[in-house]
């Protein structure tokens, strides 16, 4: 089966949205994912939310290429960020024609995390947007079990779950548990691969997540086994930052190789 593929922004974070869209169009992707908030101080912040000029340029490039925006990230609600702070992101998502926002909940106060996630879903619903919860494995919402608890608690029909191959594997989440979750929770997956083990320590953890992932089939995550537990078809979003190789061959060739490898392994 041929799947739809999206080029996730983290795969080429150095590219402004208009350039990411161009690369996606040239290399055969159906969609892009755009990161419109900064997770670390070292990341670029692309001002689509705050700049009418940047928004217009992005929409013009989408129209010219035929590529669409699949998702926007990231509503990262740690203790200092509430749901209201992401309303401008939701509005930008709708203006871009996208229907999915990614959320993370790195908050030790679980009652607050659940309440904020529910409110974000409520703000997103009138705009036709789903809120997909991702569970980075080093955070307080760090595995399939804790993410499932959030969705079962908030009971919002536009709430979903985003399974990232790296986070699923590293958190030792259960394939059997994934199989039985509601199918309507899943709209897309973050697809990548990696080695069975990495060096201990947060530096190594973050380096892998942000700079050193493998193409599907080149590692030990069991990508096919994880995807087999999800509805099919869903969109495969290739989130595969590989800074060293991308610097060597350029982002366009890197994106092309990522897609060709994924298609050969998964379609």
mmCIF file with all atom_site columns, N, CA and C in Angstrom, residues 49-90:
data_model
loop_
_atom_site.group_PDB
_atom_site.id
_atom_site.type_symbol
_atom_site.label_atom_id
_atom_site.label_alt_id
_atom_site.label_comp_id
_atom_site.label_asym_id
_atom_site.label_entity_id
_atom_site.label_seq_id
_atom_site.pdbx_PDB_ins_code
_atom_site.Cartn_x
_atom_site.Cartn_y
_atom_site.Cartn_z
_atom_site.occupancy
_atom_site.B_iso_or_equiv
_atom_site.pdbx_formal_charge
_atom_site.auth_seq_id
_atom_site.auth_comp_id
_atom_site.auth_asym_id
_atom_site.auth_atom_id
_atom_site.pdbx_PDB_model_num
ATOM 1   N N  . UNK A 1 49 ? 3.218  32.888 12.949 1.00 0.00 ? 49 UNK A N  1
ATOM 2   C CA . UNK A 1 49 ? 2.111  33.255 13.828 1.00 0.00 ? 49 UNK A CA 1
ATOM 3   C C  . UNK A 1 49 ? 2.005  34.768 13.979 1.00 0.00 ? 49 UNK A C  1
ATOM 4   N N  . UNK A 1 50 ? 3.139  35.441 14.020 1.00 0.00 ? 50 UNK A N  1
ATOM 5   C CA . UNK A 1 50 ? 3.154  36.873 14.335 1.00 0.00 ? 50 UNK A CA 1
ATOM 6   C C  . UNK A 1 50 ? 3.346  37.781 13.129 1.00 0.00 ? 50 UNK A C  1
ATOM 7   N N  . UNK A 1 51 ? 3.700  37.227 11.985 1.00 0.00 ? 51 UNK A N  1
ATOM 8   C CA . UNK A 1 51 ? 4.009  38.040 10.807 1.00 0.00 ? 51 UNK A CA 1
ATOM 9   C C  . UNK A 1 51 ? 3.048  37.727 9.665  1.00 0.00 ? 51 UNK A C  1
ATOM 10  N N  . UNK A 1 52 ? 2.251  38.697 9.267  1.00 0.00 ? 52 UNK A N  1
ATOM 11  C CA . UNK A 1 52 ? 1.359  38.512 8.130  1.00 0.00 ? 52 UNK A CA 1
ATOM 12  C C  . UNK A 1 52 ? 2.154  38.273 6.852  1.00 0.00 ? 52 UNK A C  1
ATOM 13  N N  . UNK A 1 53 ? 3.318  38.894 6.749  1.00 0.00 ? 53 UNK A N  1
ATOM 14  C CA . UNK A 1 53 ? 4.165  38.702 5.567  1.00 0.00 ? 53 UNK A CA 1
ATOM 15  C C  . UNK A 1 53 ? 4.648  37.259 5.475  1.00 0.00 ? 53 UNK A C  1
ATOM 16  N N  . UNK A 1 54 ? 5.111  36.709 6.603  1.00 0.00 ? 54 UNK A N  1
ATOM 17  C CA . UNK A 1 54 ? 5.584  35.326 6.615  1.00 0.00 ? 54 UNK A CA 1
ATOM 18  C C  . UNK A 1 54 ? 4.444  34.349 6.342  1.00 0.00 ? 54 UNK A C  1
ATOM 19  N N  . UNK A 1 55 ? 3.284  34.602 6.903  1.00 0.00 ? 55 UNK A N  1
ATOM 20  C CA . UNK A 1 55 ? 2.129  33.755 6.651  1.00 0.00 ? 55 UNK A CA 1
ATOM 21  C C  . UNK A 1 55 ? 1.754  33.778 5.172  1.00 0.00 ? 55 UNK A C  1
ATOM 22  N N  . UNK A 1 56 ? 1.722  34.973 4.586  1.00 0.00 ? 56 UNK A N  1
ATOM 23  C CA . UNK A 1 56 ? 1.354  35.090 3.173  1.00 0.00 ? 56 UNK A CA 1
ATOM 24  C C  . UNK A 1 56 ? 2.361  34.381 2.280  1.00 0.00 ? 56 UNK A C  1
ATOM 25  N N  . UNK A 1 57 ? 3.640  34.500 2.598  1.00 0.00 ? 57 UNK A N  1
ATOM 26  C CA . UNK A 1 57 ? 4.674  33.849 1.795  1.00 0.00 ? 57 UNK A CA 1
ATOM 27  C C  . UNK A 1 57 ? 4.554  32.325 1.889  1.00 0.00 ? 57 UNK A C  1
ATOM 28  N N  . UNK A 1 58 ? 4.254  31.837 3.069  1.00 0.00 ? 58 UNK A N  1
ATOM 29  C CA . UNK A 1 58 ? 4.097  30.393 3.265  1.00 0.00 ? 58 UNK A CA 1
ATOM 30  C C  . UNK A 1 58 ? 2.903  29.868 2.496  1.00 0.00 ? 58 UNK A C  1
ATOM 31  N N  . UNK A 1 59 ? 1.782  30.558 2.585  1.00 0.00 ? 59 UNK A N  1
ATOM 32  C CA . UNK A 1 59 ? 0.576  30.126 1.867  1.00 0.00 ? 59 UNK A CA 1
ATOM 33  C C  . UNK A 1 59 ? 0.793  30.189 0.355  1.00 0.00 ? 59 UNK A C  1
ATOM 34  N N  . UNK A 1 60 ? 1.537  31.192 -0.103 1.00 0.00 ? 60 UNK A N  1
ATOM 35  C CA . UNK A 1 60 ? 1.816  31.293 -1.535 1.00 0.00 ? 60 UNK A CA 1
ATOM 36  C C  . UNK A 1 60 ? 2.660  30.116 -2.009 1.00 0.00 ? 60 UNK A C  1
ATOM 37  N N  . UNK A 1 61 ? 3.644  29.702 -1.200 1.00 0.00 ? 61 UNK A N  1
ATOM 38  C CA . UNK A 1 61 ? 4.491  28.572 -1.600 1.00 0.00 ? 61 UNK A CA 1
ATOM 39  C C  . UNK A 1 61 ? 3.698  27.267 -1.569 1.00 0.00 ? 61 UNK A C  1
ATOM 40  N N  . UNK A 1 62 ? 2.812  27.122 -0.617 1.00 0.00 ? 62 UNK A N  1
ATOM 41  C CA . UNK A 1 62 ? 1.946  25.949 -0.590 1.00 0.00 ? 62 UNK A CA 1
ATOM 42  C C  . UNK A 1 62 ? 1.091  25.885 -1.854 1.00 0.00 ? 62 UNK A C  1
ATOM 43  N N  . UNK A 1 63 ? 0.504  27.009 -2.218 1.00 0.00 ? 63 UNK A N  1
ATOM 44  C CA . UNK A 1 63 ? -0.349 27.045 -3.407 1.00 0.00 ? 63 UNK A CA 1
ATOM 45  C C  . UNK A 1 63 ? 0.446  26.753 -4.670 1.00 0.00 ? 63 UNK A C  1
ATOM 46  N N  . UNK A 1 64 ? 1.660  27.268 -4.735 1.00 0.00 ? 64 UNK A N  1
ATOM 47  C CA . UNK A 1 64 ? 2.474  27.096 -5.936 1.00 0.00 ? 64 UNK A CA 1
ATOM 48  C C  . UNK A 1 64 ? 2.958  25.665 -6.120 1.00 0.00 ? 64 UNK A C  1
ATOM 49  N N  . UNK A 1 65 ? 3.184  24.965 -5.025 1.00 0.00 ? 65 UNK A N  1
ATOM 50  C CA . UNK A 1 65 ? 3.751  23.615 -5.100 1.00 0.00 ? 65 UNK A CA 1
ATOM 51  C C  . UNK A 1 65 ? 2.707  22.515 -5.011 1.00 0.00 ? 65 UNK A C  1
ATOM 52  N N  . UNK A 1 66 ? 1.568  22.802 -4.415 1.00 0.00 ? 66 UNK A N  1
ATOM 53  C CA . UNK A 1 66 ? 0.564  21.765 -4.177 1.00 0.00 ? 66 UNK A CA 1
ATOM 54  C C  . UNK A 1 66 ? 0.795  20.963 -2.911 1.00 0.00 ? 66 UNK A C  1
ATOM 55  N N  . UNK A 1 67 ? 1.912  21.220 -2.222 1.00 0.00 ? 67 UNK A N  1
ATOM 56  C CA . UNK A 1 67 ? 2.150  20.581 -0.925 1.00 0.00 ? 67 UNK A CA 1
ATOM 57  C C  . UNK A 1 67 ? 1.189  21.186 0.095  1.00 0.00 ? 67 UNK A C  1
ATOM 58  N N  . UNK A 1 68 ? 0.742  20.377 1.050  1.00 0.00 ? 68 UNK A N  1
ATOM 59  C CA . UNK A 1 68 ? -0.149 20.859 2.101  1.00 0.00 ? 68 UNK A CA 1
ATOM 60  C C  . UNK A 1 68 ? 0.524  20.706 3.460  1.00 0.00 ? 68 UNK A C  1
ATOM 61  N N  . UNK A 1 69 ? 0.026  21.463 4.429  1.00 0.00 ? 69 UNK A N  1
ATOM 62  C CA . UNK A 1 69 ? 0.518  21.330 5.799  1.00 0.00 ? 69 UNK A CA 1
ATOM 63  C C  . UNK A 1 69 ? -0.304 20.265 6.504  1.00 0.00 ? 69 UNK A C  1
ATOM 64  N N  . UNK A 1 70 ? 0.362  19.233 6.992  1.00 0.00 ? 70 UNK A N  1
ATOM 65  C CA . UNK A 1 70 ? -0.342 18.172 7.709  1.00 0.00 ? 70 UNK A CA 1
ATOM 66  C C  . UNK A 1 70 ? -0.561 18.556 9.172  1.00 0.00 ? 70 UNK A C  1
ATOM 67  N N  . UNK A 1 71 ? 0.516  18.993 9.838  1.00 0.00 ? 71 UNK A N  1
ATOM 68  C CA . UNK A 1 71 ? 0.408  19.311 11.261 1.00 0.00 ? 71 UNK A CA 1
ATOM 69  C C  . UNK A 1 71 ? 1.269  20.509 11.607 1.00 0.00 ? 71 UNK A C  1
ATOM 70  N N  . UNK A 1 72 ? 0.965  21.101 12.747 1.00 0.00 ? 72 UNK A N  1
ATOM 71  C CA . UNK A 1 72 ? 1.745  22.203 13.307 1.00 0.00 ? 72 UNK A CA 1
ATOM 72  C C  . UNK A 1 72 ? 2.153  21.808 14.717 1.00 0.00 ? 72 UNK A C  1
ATOM 73  N N  . UNK A 1 73 ? 3.375  22.142 15.078 1.00 0.00 ? 73 UNK A N  1
ATOM 74  C CA . UNK A 1 73 ? 3.847  21.896 16.432 1.00 0.00 ? 73 UNK A CA 1
ATOM 75  C C  . UNK A 1 73 ? 4.576  23.137 16.955 1.00 0.00 ? 73 UNK A C  1
ATOM 76  N N  . UNK A 1 74 ? 4.696  23.331 18.207 1.00 0.00 ? 74 UNK A N  1
ATOM 77  C CA . UNK A 1 74 ? 4.436  22.355 19.237 1.00 0.00 ? 74 UNK A CA 1
ATOM 78  C C  . UNK A 1 74 ? 3.770  23.083 20.400 1.00 0.00 ? 74 UNK A C  1
ATOM 79  N N  . UNK A 1 75 ? 2.631  22.571 20.845 1.00 0.00 ? 75 UNK A N  1
ATOM 80  C CA . UNK A 1 75 ? 2.019  23.079 22.071 1.00 0.00 ? 75 UNK A CA 1
ATOM 81  C C  . UNK A 1 75 ? 2.611  22.283 23.232 1.00 0.00 ? 75 UNK A C  1
ATOM 82  N N  . UNK A 1 76 ? 3.681  22.808 23.782 1.00 0.00 ? 76 UNK A N  1
ATOM 83  C CA . UNK A 1 76 ? 4.417  22.109 24.841 1.00 0.00 ? 76 UNK A CA 1
ATOM 84  C C  . UNK A 1 76 ? 4.035  22.733 26.181 1.00 0.00 ? 76 UNK A C  1
ATOM 85  N N  . UNK A 1 77 ? 3.062  22.113 26.836 1.00 0.00 ? 77 UNK A N  1
ATOM 86  C CA . UNK A 1 77 ? 2.510  22.709 28.047 1.00 0.00 ? 77 UNK A CA 1
ATOM 87  C C  . UNK A 1 77 ? 3.224  22.189 29.289 1.00 0.00 ? 77 UNK A C  1
ATOM 88  N N  . UNK A 1 78 ? 4.378  22.834 29.560 1.00 0.00 ? 78 UNK A N  1
ATOM 89  C CA . UNK A 1 78 ? 5.070  22.606 30.819 1.00 0.00 ? 78 UNK A CA 1
ATOM 90  C C  . UNK A 1 78 ? 4.411  23.494 31.880 1.00 0.00 ? 78 UNK A C  1
ATOM 91  N N  . UNK A 1 79 ? 4.898  23.499 33.125 1.00 0.00 ? 79 UNK A N  1
ATOM 92  C CA . UNK A 1 79 ? 4.215  24.293 34.150 1.00 0.00 ? 79 UNK A CA 1
ATOM 93  C C  . UNK A 1 79 ? 4.042  25.770 33.811 1.00 0.00 ? 79 UNK A C  1
ATOM 94  N N  . UNK A 1 80 ? 4.888  26.322 32.939 1.00 0.00 ? 80 UNK A N  1
ATOM 95  C CA . UNK A 1 80 ? 4.826  27.758 32.655 1.00 0.00 ? 80 UNK A CA 1
ATOM 96  C C  . UNK A 1 80 ? 4.005  28.102 31.416 1.00 0.00 ? 80 UNK A C  1
ATOM 97  N N  . UNK A 1 81 ? 3.440  27.117 30.724 1.00 0.00 ? 81 UNK A N  1
ATOM 98  C CA . UNK A 1 81 ? 2.667  27.370 29.509 1.00 0.00 ? 81 UNK A CA 1
ATOM 99  C C  . UNK A 1 81 ? 1.278  26.759 29.624 1.00 0.00 ? 81 UNK A C  1
ATOM 100 N N  . UNK A 1 82 ? 0.251  27.618 29.548 1.00 0.00 ? 82 UNK A N  1
ATOM 101 C CA . UNK A 1 82 ? -1.114 27.123 29.622 1.00 0.00 ? 82 UNK A CA 1
ATOM 102 C C  . UNK A 1 82 ? -1.725 27.028 28.227 1.00 0.00 ? 82 UNK A C  1
ATOM 103 N N  . UNK A 1 83 ? -2.941 26.517 28.166 1.00 0.00 ? 83 UNK A N  1
ATOM 104 C CA . UNK A 1 83 ? -3.590 26.304 26.878 1.00 0.00 ? 83 UNK A CA 1
ATOM 105 C C  . UNK A 1 83 ? -3.840 27.606 26.143 1.00 0.00 ? 83 UNK A C  1
ATOM 106 N N  . UNK A 1 84 ? -4.179 28.658 26.878 1.00 0.00 ? 84 UNK A N  1
ATOM 107 C CA . UNK A 1 84 ? -4.497 29.937 26.247 1.00 0.00 ? 84 UNK A CA 1
ATOM 108 C C  . UNK A 1 84 ? -3.327 30.487 25.440 1.00 0.00 ? 84 UNK A C  1
ATOM 109 N N  . UNK A 1 85 ? -2.113 30.196 25.858 1.00 0.00 ? 85 UNK A N  1
ATOM 110 C CA . UNK A 1 85 ? -0.949 30.742 25.159 1.00 0.00 ? 85 UNK A CA 1
ATOM 111 C C  . UNK A 1 85 ? -0.793 30.159 23.764 1.00 0.00 ? 85 UNK A C  1
ATOM 112 N N  . UNK A 1 86 ? -1.510 29.064 23.482 1.00 0.00 ? 86 UNK A N  1
ATOM 113 C CA . UNK A 1 86 ? -1.387 28.430 22.167 1.00 0.00 ? 86 UNK A CA 1
ATOM 114 C C  . UNK A 1 86 ? -2.575 28.709 21.255 1.00 0.00 ? 86 UNK A C  1
ATOM 115 N N  . UNK A 1 87 ? -3.471 29.595 21.661 1.00 0.00 ? 87 UNK A N  1
ATOM 116 C CA . UNK A 1 87 ? -4.577 29.959 20.773 1.00 0.00 ? 87 UNK A CA 1
ATOM 117 C C  . UNK A 1 87 ? -4.080 30.565 19.462 1.00 0.00 ? 87 UNK A C  1
ATOM 118 N N  . UNK A 1 88 ? -3.084 31.467 19.469 1.00 0.00 ? 88 UNK A N  1
ATOM 119 C CA . UNK A 1 88 ? -2.572 31.975 18.189 1.00 0.00 ? 88 UNK A CA 1
ATOM 120 C C  . UNK A 1 88 ? -2.020 30.871 17.283 1.00 0.00 ? 88 UNK A C  1
ATOM 121 N N  . UNK A 1 89 ? -1.421 29.841 17.867 1.00 0.00 ? 89 UNK A N  1
ATOM 122 C CA . UNK A 1 89 ? -0.935 28.720 17.060 1.00 0.00 ? 89 UNK A CA 1
ATOM 123 C C  . UNK A 1 89 ? -2.098 27.973 16.421 1.00 0.00 ? 89 UNK A C  1
ATOM 124 N N  . UNK A 1 90 ? -3.166 27.765 17.178 1.00 0.00 ? 90 UNK A N  1
ATOM 125 C CA . UNK A 1 90 ? -4.337 27.097 16.623 1.00 0.00 ? 90 UNK A CA 1
ATOM 126 C C  . UNK A 1 90 ? -4.921 27.900 15.465 1.00 0.00 ? 90 UNK A C  1
#
